Amino acid sequence: MYINCLVITINVLPDPEKPICLNVKYDKSPSFPAGGTFPDFMVSVLSEDNTIIKNINPARISMKMWEAQSGRVTTFSCSKVKDDKEDGFFYFRDKMVPERVGTYMIQFTFAMDKTNMLNSEQIIIEVVPNDPVRLLPDSLPATPAVSNVRALTSRTLVKDLYLHLMDEYNNHTGLDLVGRIIAKIKSPNEEDIEIPQFQGKVNTVEFPLESGSAEINLVLAEDSPGRDSTEYILVFEPHLPALKKPLEPYCLSFMFYNDSKKQQLMATLTREKDQLSKSIDLYRKMFDTTNQLVITTSAAQSNGTCLLILNFHSQLQYVDSLLKKKMLEQEGVMKQPRRTCTLPNYPKGNQDILGKIAHLAQIEDNEAAKVISWHLASDMDCVVTLTTEAARSIFDETQGRQQVLPLDSIYKKTLPDWSRPLPHSRNGRTFFRPIGNPVFARDLLTFPDNIEHCQTVFGMLLGDTIIIDNLDAANHYRKEVVKITHCPTLLTREGDRIRSNGKFGGLQNKAPPMDKLRGMVFGAPMPKLYSTISAQIDLLQQYRAAVIKFDNVNKDLDLHLQSLNTPEMQKKKQELAEQEKSLKLVKQKLGMTPALSDKGAESLLQPIMLDISDTPTPPKRMRKDTMKKLYR
């Protein structure tokens, strides 16, 4: 048994304040060379009705990047907005591409609240090598020790040495380059004319360079010239016709001897020298890293920033209480009664739909909003689309009941110039002094979205319509303007209208009270106080993050300062000093030229100790000017 009942059709409207996805736009055409700069990423938060949500704190939007293999995440904050008209768009500008080649993932995140995150789709990028700048081997070869005797092994300079084109970050690059490498020998002493020669009694040897690499095998000539127990340098110069800028050559020192027995003995010493050099280099890197951290942190402290951090917990409590207060103020401003358009907007299921005219603009002044809304009453319900196809689709869906306006059907050459002065001023000359504060009606509009398209719409609908205080001022203005040019429609803040043909009066030219417009009125923008409070919240959040970060840096500094004076660190300093002495003795035995970069252990390892005992105690209450100084 079936019972017939009334069918109720429910139209569920999308929530324009509920975020559902992140829209990310960027230039996808360029490659991503290591150490370069990413193109600008433009991020917006879209709601259920596919509109951009405004008034979002930029601190809630972040960019995360990680390598596909390691998974280590790097987080970036969005850049400052360059233009107030960019409300709703968050830019990530001048972000550095990773220095290592590989596959990376990028994802943008919007913190909806403390627990819920809205993530964008993952962007997969391939970081490619940058331009070549130097030649480098697979691994640092040992210092050759050779002689000019008959035995081939004693004359071998390098065997199976592979040199590669490297970019600034030591990535193998130049896979598409073809060229040659010219090897030659030179002496550290420019006055030395007795230079060893390669096999065949030649001064240079060429090797082909293909796909950014070259295999090198070099043998010294038998009975080659050269000074006994002397250091010489192998120079490998890359020649690549496709590159405009020459690359740095790769240099490798070697020892030359005239005696094979002496050469074998010195080869042993050379290996010992190489081992000592590697060990010393590791020690130096360790101490340099520690000292650099101390220098960087102490420099920040010397700028006075540490004064704000010494009383860390009280500062953080004060900032948190101030943030809470500002957020409550912001919420209070948002909840204040504000003029809104109650006319239901058309669902934006298509990107070519901009929405109804009543929702495209906002007007701050109540009287101007009333008279302009009444003046455009017949157009307020019209849906604006970008294309005629989208307009036709709406027409068919509503069976012709919905009026539509496609922008691609507007003749734009007759639209008004938004920078044009009022008609009483022409060519920089004012013909009379107007009364009643005249202003173009279009200049009172603010557009939350699609500024350029909205200027087209309201430029066509309002033209040069002028808002003025009252009817007497409007009549005076029109009477003077028609003496020099055509006078457009005049609307008064009291609700009167003088048409462009001069007609006024009657019910047709008098705006009704606001409540008679039945909600078909332009809404009011968010109060300016809201933007001010939002900016203050943003600064406080940035300051809070700086306080926490600096406190962590101070803790790291304390740990490193303590580690510099531990028995283990003192032992390492002693080991480095002993190894440097040993290296110096080995070099003397080898007869090598002392390297300019060799430094004494004492001068290198002098720890940097900071004395902050004289640092004054900060005031209990943090001053606003101090916060501003830190932010700058």
XYZ file of C-alpha atoms in Angstrom, residues 9-631:
623
model
C 12.292 20.214 -1.985
C 15.132 21.397 0.259
C 17.839 23.638 -1.128
C 20.952 23.344 1.076
C 23.110 26.426 0.567
C 26.890 26.209 0.922
C 28.475 27.888 3.954
C 30.633 30.844 2.773
C 32.606 30.811 6.056
C 33.498 27.100 6.182
C 36.976 26.340 4.739
C 37.147 23.198 2.620
C 40.365 23.463 0.603
C 43.486 25.494 -0.131
C 44.021 26.912 -3.595
C 47.709 27.204 -4.553
C 48.887 29.045 -7.653
C 52.464 29.335 -8.913
C 54.434 29.365 -12.139
C 54.858 25.702 -13.035
C 57.005 26.302 -16.110
C 60.470 26.950 -14.607
C 62.813 24.245 -13.340
C 64.144 24.277 -9.784
C 67.967 24.552 -9.804
C 69.703 23.803 -6.508
C 70.205 26.869 -4.310
C 67.955 29.015 -6.511
C 64.706 30.770 -5.632
C 61.222 29.291 -5.890
C 58.608 31.181 -7.907
C 56.047 33.039 -5.792
C 53.377 30.791 -4.305
C 49.932 32.410 -3.920
C 47.656 30.615 -1.459
C 43.983 31.254 -0.673
C 41.445 29.450 1.518
C 38.242 28.484 -0.314
C 34.865 28.004 1.337
C 32.021 25.648 0.461
C 30.616 28.091 -2.088
C 34.058 28.309 -3.763
C 34.702 31.874 -2.554
C 37.881 33.132 -0.909
C 37.663 33.494 2.880
C 38.976 36.852 4.128
C 40.299 38.133 7.459
C 42.568 35.137 8.091
C 45.639 35.648 10.245
C 48.720 35.040 8.034
C 50.396 33.190 10.924
C 47.868 30.366 10.410
C 49.141 29.681 6.873
C 52.465 27.860 6.492
C 54.510 26.115 3.818
C 56.172 22.776 4.561
C 58.859 21.127 2.442
C 60.622 17.795 2.889
C 62.878 15.508 0.883
C 61.224 12.328 -0.313
C 64.000 10.114 1.116
C 64.973 11.752 4.403
C 61.556 13.110 5.378
C 63.073 16.021 7.332
C 60.559 18.900 7.244
C 61.382 22.580 6.759
C 58.638 25.117 7.551
C 58.289 28.583 5.993
C 56.082 31.507 6.993
C 54.222 33.577 4.425
C 55.603 36.908 3.256
C 54.141 40.289 4.122
C 51.278 41.503 1.942
C 52.453 44.262 -0.389
C 48.989 45.671 -1.071
C 45.915 45.954 1.141
C 43.813 44.912 -1.853
C 45.367 41.426 -1.642
C 43.194 40.485 1.356
C 42.564 36.759 1.258
C 45.748 35.917 -0.646
C 48.883 34.734 1.129
C 52.213 34.888 -0.663
C 55.364 32.855 -0.144
C 58.055 34.869 -1.893
C 61.818 34.423 -2.308
C 61.935 30.982 -0.683
C 65.212 29.144 -1.300
C 65.352 25.922 -3.302
C 67.241 23.147 -1.419
C 70.951 22.888 -2.169
C 70.940 19.130 -2.732
C 69.541 17.499 -5.862
C 66.570 15.199 -5.381
C 62.798 14.839 -5.157
C 61.032 17.117 -2.677
C 57.441 17.543 -1.526
C 55.747 20.862 -0.776
C 52.475 21.229 1.091
C 50.623 24.268 2.409
C 48.737 24.131 5.708
C 45.948 26.215 7.236
C 45.474 25.909 11.002
C 41.690 26.063 11.402
C 42.081 25.751 15.183
C 44.515 24.262 17.685
C 43.826 20.670 16.605
C 42.408 20.730 13.058
C 44.600 21.405 10.026
C 43.562 21.885 6.405
C 46.246 20.709 3.966
C 46.687 21.453 0.289
C 47.528 18.823 -2.281
C 51.191 17.813 -2.211
C 53.358 19.437 -4.858
C 56.179 17.208 -6.114
C 59.258 19.039 -7.388
C 62.557 17.849 -8.786
C 65.565 19.894 -7.701
C 68.085 19.785 -10.551
C 71.790 20.725 -10.512
C 72.718 24.360 -10.931
C 75.266 25.751 -13.385
C 78.781 24.236 -13.160
C 81.406 26.289 -11.324
C 84.298 23.870 -10.668
C 85.917 20.474 -11.218
C 86.064 17.977 -8.365
C 87.016 14.294 -7.992
C 84.824 11.571 -6.501
C 87.000 11.595 -3.389
C 90.116 13.517 -2.434
C 93.116 11.565 -3.824
C 96.296 11.021 -1.834
C 99.259 13.318 -2.538
C 101.296 11.554 -5.284
C 105.020 11.008 -4.729
C 106.787 10.196 -8.041
C 110.254 9.930 -9.544
C 111.605 9.991 -13.102
C 112.993 6.419 -13.035
C 112.158 3.633 -15.499
C 109.581 1.834 -13.311
C 106.065 2.814 -14.463
C 104.516 2.620 -10.987
C 107.076 5.128 -9.671
C 106.171 7.556 -12.472
C 102.360 7.276 -12.168
C 100.847 10.592 -11.082
C 97.164 9.601 -11.079
C 95.346 6.442 -12.137
C 91.608 6.135 -12.763
C 90.933 9.620 -11.394
C 87.416 10.735 -12.279
C 86.806 14.483 -12.393
C 83.247 15.823 -12.504
C 81.646 19.183 -13.193
C 80.102 20.424 -9.944
C 77.762 23.271 -9.155
C 78.206 25.671 -6.241
C 76.663 23.102 -3.873
C 78.774 20.120 -5.070
C 76.036 18.511 -7.140
C 77.169 16.625 -10.235
C 76.073 18.810 -13.145
C 76.737 19.522 -16.821
C 75.401 16.178 -18.057
C 74.640 17.775 -21.413
C 78.046 19.450 -21.799
C 80.889 18.253 -23.989
C 84.432 19.606 -23.881
C 87.978 18.741 -22.831
C 90.286 18.944 -19.831
C 93.857 20.111 -20.293
C 96.332 18.848 -17.690
C 99.630 20.654 -17.070
C 102.260 20.995 -14.361
C 103.353 24.193 -12.649
C 105.616 25.102 -9.751
C 104.527 27.067 -6.660
C 107.652 29.112 -7.302
C 106.977 31.153 -10.444
C 110.707 31.644 -11.011
C 111.306 27.890 -11.244
C 111.846 26.967 -14.907
C 112.666 23.290 -14.350
C 109.170 21.805 -14.694
C 108.504 18.022 -14.946
C 106.981 16.672 -18.151
C 104.401 14.017 -18.936
C 105.078 10.761 -20.740
C 106.157 11.511 -24.290
C 108.063 14.583 -23.092
C 104.968 16.802 -23.435
C 103.937 19.716 -21.227
C 100.168 19.259 -21.579
C 97.764 16.337 -22.007
C 94.154 16.582 -23.135
C 91.273 14.396 -21.949
C 87.726 14.323 -23.367
C 84.956 15.526 -21.047
C 81.551 13.983 -21.758
C 78.339 14.075 -19.711
C 80.111 16.294 -17.197
C 82.867 13.779 -16.348
C 86.355 12.788 -17.474
C 88.642 9.846 -16.676
C 92.246 10.870 -15.982
C 95.405 8.744 -16.166
C 98.753 10.551 -16.076
C 102.311 9.239 -16.076
C 105.525 11.239 -15.706
C 108.125 11.023 -18.457
C 111.162 8.845 -17.865
C 114.208 11.049 -17.067
C 111.806 13.984 -16.765
C 113.295 17.286 -15.700
C 112.488 18.563 -12.220
C 114.125 19.490 -8.932
C 114.660 16.698 -6.443
C 112.432 16.714 -3.318
C 110.302 19.519 -4.736
C 106.563 20.070 -4.604
C 104.757 20.669 -7.921
C 101.101 21.166 -8.801
C 98.959 19.278 -11.309
C 96.475 21.698 -12.873
C 93.364 20.385 -14.656
C 91.735 23.156 -16.693
C 88.217 22.523 -18.100
C 87.469 23.942 -21.556
C 83.755 23.986 -22.408
C 82.735 26.009 -25.503
C 79.079 26.112 -24.394
C 79.947 28.066 -21.230
C 80.616 31.782 -21.402
C 82.341 31.942 -18.012
C 85.486 29.823 -17.454
C 85.377 27.328 -14.600
C 87.758 26.984 -11.680
C 90.509 24.416 -12.403
C 91.196 21.494 -10.103
C 94.690 21.433 -8.594
C 96.542 18.496 -7.035
C 99.979 18.808 -5.387
C 102.617 16.078 -5.845
C 106.211 15.478 -4.757
C 108.995 14.892 -7.303
C 112.216 12.907 -6.618
C 115.178 11.813 -8.719
C 115.855 8.717 -6.568
C 113.443 5.757 -6.541
C 114.435 4.617 -3.012
C 113.946 8.099 -1.703
C 110.659 8.265 -3.591
C 109.371 5.100 -1.882
C 110.377 6.421 1.540
C 108.739 9.751 0.855
C 105.579 8.024 -0.408
C 105.177 6.564 3.081
C 105.641 10.003 4.627
C 103.173 11.440 2.126
C 100.481 8.968 3.189
C 101.151 9.904 6.803
C 100.830 13.591 5.880
C 97.492 12.983 4.163
C 96.105 11.127 7.159
C 97.218 13.893 9.521
C 95.730 16.556 7.216
C 92.355 14.793 7.156
C 92.315 14.396 10.924
C 93.275 18.043 11.481
C 90.622 19.160 9.026
C 87.941 17.267 10.978
C 89.088 18.851 14.248
C 89.068 22.314 12.715
C 85.585 21.908 11.289
C 84.291 20.786 14.678
C 85.836 23.743 16.524
C 84.847 26.225 13.792
C 81.209 25.107 14.000
C 81.160 25.503 17.777
C 82.856 28.887 17.702
C 80.592 30.127 14.899
C 77.509 29.273 16.940
C 78.944 31.149 19.910
C 79.773 34.175 17.730
C 76.298 34.279 16.153
C 74.444 34.021 19.455
C 76.688 36.477 21.263
C 76.188 38.988 18.441
C 72.432 38.805 18.977
C 72.934 39.296 22.697
C 75.223 42.288 22.144
C 72.406 43.986 20.202
C 70.413 44.110 23.442
C 67.868 41.516 22.379
C 68.764 39.304 25.310
C 67.388 41.948 27.679
C 63.903 40.879 26.639
C 64.598 37.180 27.038
C 66.299 36.995 30.443
C 62.943 36.966 32.224
C 61.564 34.457 29.754
C 58.556 33.065 31.565
C 57.167 36.426 32.718
C 57.584 37.829 29.204
C 55.769 34.857 27.676
C 52.937 35.106 30.190
C 52.528 38.810 29.450
C 52.454 38.237 25.680
C 49.951 35.372 26.034
C 47.643 37.499 28.186
C 47.915 40.372 25.705
C 47.193 38.002 22.807
C 44.135 36.647 24.581
C 42.891 40.174 25.226
C 43.377 41.217 21.586
C 41.653 38.095 20.282
C 38.664 38.796 22.517
C 38.604 42.369 21.185
C 38.761 41.040 17.635
C 35.909 38.622 18.314
C 33.908 41.447 19.871
C 34.366 43.616 16.794
C 33.275 40.750 14.553
C 30.105 40.244 16.600
C 29.124 43.902 16.519
C 25.919 44.523 14.519
C 26.842 45.418 10.973
C 24.788 46.139 7.897
C 24.558 42.993 5.777
C 22.870 42.008 2.554
C 20.221 39.382 3.317
C 19.529 38.647 -0.346
C 20.539 34.983 -0.929
C 23.585 34.780 -3.161
C 23.663 32.454 -6.153
C 25.668 29.223 -5.535
C 29.134 29.518 -7.063
C 29.531 26.017 -8.365
C 31.264 27.414 -11.428
C 34.400 29.577 -11.362
C 32.844 31.756 -14.060
C 30.119 32.882 -11.638
C 31.024 36.015 -9.643
C 27.739 36.277 -7.738
C 24.820 38.663 -7.384
C 25.521 42.380 -7.715
C 24.299 43.028 -4.155
C 27.165 40.848 -2.836
C 29.973 42.165 -5.052
C 30.506 45.498 -3.258
C 30.433 47.000 0.234
C 29.794 50.588 1.364
C 30.845 51.984 4.718
C 28.550 55.056 4.949
C 24.948 54.116 5.831
C 23.226 56.949 3.949
C 25.289 56.392 0.808
C 24.633 52.633 1.019
C 20.876 53.231 1.221
C 20.606 55.590 -1.745
C 23.000 53.650 -4.004
C 21.259 50.347 -3.181
C 17.880 51.911 -3.984
C 19.275 53.467 -7.198
C 20.447 50.001 -8.335
C 17.418 48.152 -6.904
C 16.473 46.559 -10.236
C 20.024 45.194 -10.674
C 20.796 43.968 -7.152
C 19.465 40.449 -7.810
C 21.335 40.087 -11.123
C 24.003 37.356 -11.266
C 27.273 38.438 -12.879
C 29.234 35.840 -14.854
C 32.497 35.969 -16.737
C 31.163 34.237 -19.837
C 27.934 34.119 -21.807
C 28.032 30.321 -21.580
C 27.847 30.461 -17.770
C 25.037 33.054 -17.957
C 23.090 30.858 -20.384
C 23.507 27.869 -18.082
C 21.985 29.824 -15.156
C 19.183 31.043 -17.433
C 18.342 27.451 -18.389
C 18.557 26.138 -14.815
C 16.137 28.802 -13.532
C 13.887 28.567 -16.602
C 14.585 32.212 -17.382
C 13.557 33.561 -13.969
C 17.071 34.675 -12.944
C 18.509 37.787 -14.613
C 22.167 37.424 -15.578
C 24.961 39.691 -16.812
C 27.921 38.162 -18.713
C 31.018 40.375 -18.648
C 32.223 39.213 -22.057
C 29.209 40.996 -23.596
C 30.074 44.464 -22.217
C 31.508 47.099 -24.556
C 34.336 48.370 -22.378
C 35.513 51.350 -24.393
C 32.580 53.458 -23.161
C 33.166 52.621 -19.475
C 34.178 55.560 -17.243
C 37.759 56.198 -16.229
C 37.970 55.588 -12.458
C 40.735 58.181 -12.143
C 38.734 60.912 -13.906
C 38.064 64.062 -11.767
C 34.570 65.362 -10.991
C 32.934 67.371 -13.815
C 33.485 70.734 -12.097
C 37.249 70.174 -12.565
C 38.738 69.791 -16.023
C 42.382 69.732 -17.104
C 43.498 70.694 -13.610
C 41.210 73.736 -13.486
C 38.299 74.139 -11.031
C 35.425 76.095 -12.655
C 33.457 76.702 -9.460
C 33.565 75.837 -5.760
C 30.970 73.099 -5.114
C 28.984 72.677 -1.906
C 27.658 69.476 -0.387
C 30.830 67.315 -0.607
C 30.291 65.770 -4.056
C 32.023 62.462 -4.797
C 31.641 59.784 -7.469
C 29.363 57.018 -6.192
C 31.820 54.401 -7.468
C 34.533 55.793 -5.190
C 32.473 54.825 -2.120
C 32.489 51.148 -3.080
C 34.962 48.582 -1.764
C 35.296 45.190 -3.436
C 36.156 42.120 -1.307
C 36.993 40.070 -4.433
C 37.556 40.350 -8.184
C 38.361 44.066 -8.106
C 38.959 44.449 -11.842
C 35.744 42.645 -12.826
C 33.736 44.577 -10.228
C 35.051 47.890 -11.557
C 33.749 46.848 -14.960
C 30.300 45.961 -13.563
C 29.798 49.070 -11.433
C 31.444 51.320 -13.980
C 28.684 50.269 -16.380
C 25.848 50.419 -13.809
C 26.758 53.667 -12.042
C 28.712 55.464 -14.742
C 29.637 58.932 -13.416
C 26.803 59.052 -10.861
C 27.657 61.501 -8.065
C 26.759 61.421 -4.355
C 26.152 64.816 -2.687
C 24.778 65.924 0.702
C 21.290 67.250 -0.040
C 18.877 68.375 -2.788
C 19.825 72.077 -2.572
C 23.519 71.253 -3.031
C 22.611 68.894 -5.895
C 20.588 71.559 -7.747
C 23.365 74.098 -7.274
C 25.924 71.633 -8.559
C 23.911 70.656 -11.614
C 23.106 74.299 -12.445
C 26.837 75.150 -12.522
C 28.040 71.974 -14.266
C 25.682 72.240 -17.242
C 27.315 75.568 -18.064
C 30.517 73.700 -18.994
C 29.606 70.063 -19.676
C 27.031 67.285 -19.333
C 25.894 66.579 -15.737
C 25.467 62.928 -14.674
C 22.833 61.583 -12.275
C 23.039 63.087 -8.785
C 22.097 61.141 -5.637
C 21.805 62.860 -2.265
C 22.628 61.369 1.114
C 19.081 62.322 2.140
C 17.710 59.961 -0.518
C 16.812 62.308 -3.415
C 17.739 61.751 -7.056
C 18.234 64.185 -9.925
C 18.409 62.235 -13.136
C 20.951 63.041 -15.811
C 18.175 64.761 -17.800
C 17.501 67.114 -14.847
C 14.250 65.544 -13.626
C 13.729 65.185 -9.874
C 10.853 64.886 -7.399
C 8.065 62.348 -7.018
C 8.121 58.910 -5.409
C 10.184 57.553 -8.303
C 13.091 59.825 -7.290
C 12.959 59.418 -3.502
C 14.640 56.527 -1.714
C 12.522 54.787 0.955
C 13.810 54.102 4.493
C 16.466 51.380 4.863
C 14.029 48.803 6.275
C 11.823 49.128 3.176
C 14.652 47.831 0.955
C 14.001 44.293 2.323
C 17.646 43.438 2.776
C 18.574 44.300 -0.810
C 21.275 46.671 0.384
C 25.038 46.652 0.077
C 26.696 45.328 3.227
C 29.185 47.279 5.322
C 32.859 46.294 5.301
C 34.584 45.089 8.438
C 35.389 48.085 10.696
C 38.892 49.520 10.377
C 39.419 48.636 14.026
C 39.281 44.960 13.000
C 42.249 45.378 10.643
C 44.160 47.286 13.321
C 43.593 44.562 15.928
C 44.455 41.823 13.398
C 47.774 43.539 12.655
C 48.489 43.806 16.394
C 47.726 40.096 16.877
C 50.045 39.241 13.988
C 52.880 41.281 15.525
C 52.335 39.735 18.958
C 52.411 36.220 17.514
C 55.611 36.981 15.643
C 57.104 38.473 18.799
C 56.088 35.419 20.830
C 57.743 33.104 18.280
C 60.900 35.249 18.427
C 60.981 35.066 22.242
C 60.692 31.260 22.217
C 63.266 30.878 19.435
C 65.746 33.144 21.185
C 65.312 31.314 24.474
C 66.126 28.047 22.689
C 69.214 29.651 21.124
C 70.363 30.822 24.562
C 69.994 27.304 25.947
C 72.045 25.927 23.034
C 74.674 28.593 23.658
C 74.963 27.633 27.319
C 75.399 23.981 26.377
C 78.122 24.789 23.833
C 79.942 27.107 26.238
C 79.924 24.355 28.845
C 81.145 21.802 26.296
C 84.153 23.991 25.403
C 85.570 23.533 28.891
C 84.903 19.831 29.397
C 87.887 17.471 29.857
C 86.948 15.733 26.599
C 87.094 19.020 24.640
C 90.408 19.987 26.278
C 91.805 16.599 25.260
C 90.718 17.173 21.652
C 92.428 20.563 21.642
C 95.631 18.912 22.866
C 95.337 16.174 20.201
C 94.911 18.796 17.484
C 97.976 20.705 18.650
C 100.065 17.526 18.657
C 98.875 16.507 15.207
C 99.688 19.951 13.807
C 103.204 19.663 15.173
C 103.553 16.201 13.617
C 102.253 17.494 10.282
C 104.767 20.306 10.335
C 107.639 17.853 10.914
C 106.419 15.544 8.106
C 106.232 18.481 5.689
C 109.753 19.500 6.613
C 110.971 15.983 5.853
C 109.098 16.015 2.537
C 110.470 19.424 1.636
C 106.957 20.760 0.923
C 106.078 24.463 0.811
C 104.232 25.414 4.028
C 100.541 26.055 3.325
C 99.338 29.566 4.008
C 96.192 28.179 5.585
C 98.053 26.325 8.378
C 97.340 27.990 11.703
C 98.516 27.295 15.195
C 96.149 25.369 17.374
C 96.224 28.000 20.057
C 95.104 30.835 17.785
C 92.432 28.690 16.106
C 90.940 27.134 19.201
C 90.794 30.122 21.516
C 87.257 29.705 22.919
C 84.900 32.632 22.910
C 83.646 33.286 26.413
C 80.760 35.624 27.010
C 80.373 37.708 30.145
C 76.756 38.670 30.598
C 77.005 39.227 34.340
C 76.812 42.984 33.792
C 73.630 42.708 31.738
C 70.929 44.828 33.429
C 67.736 43.175 34.584
C 64.793 43.996 32.279
C 61.778 45.850 33.601
C 58.902 43.703 34.754
C 56.528 45.282 32.321
C 57.441 45.076 28.636
C 57.196 48.434 26.879
C 55.445 48.664 23.529
C 58.287 50.605 21.933
C 60.692 47.800 22.860
C 58.407 45.289 21.141
C 58.319 47.394 18.005
C 62.107 47.690 18.026
C 62.496 43.923 18.278
C 59.999 43.343 15.502
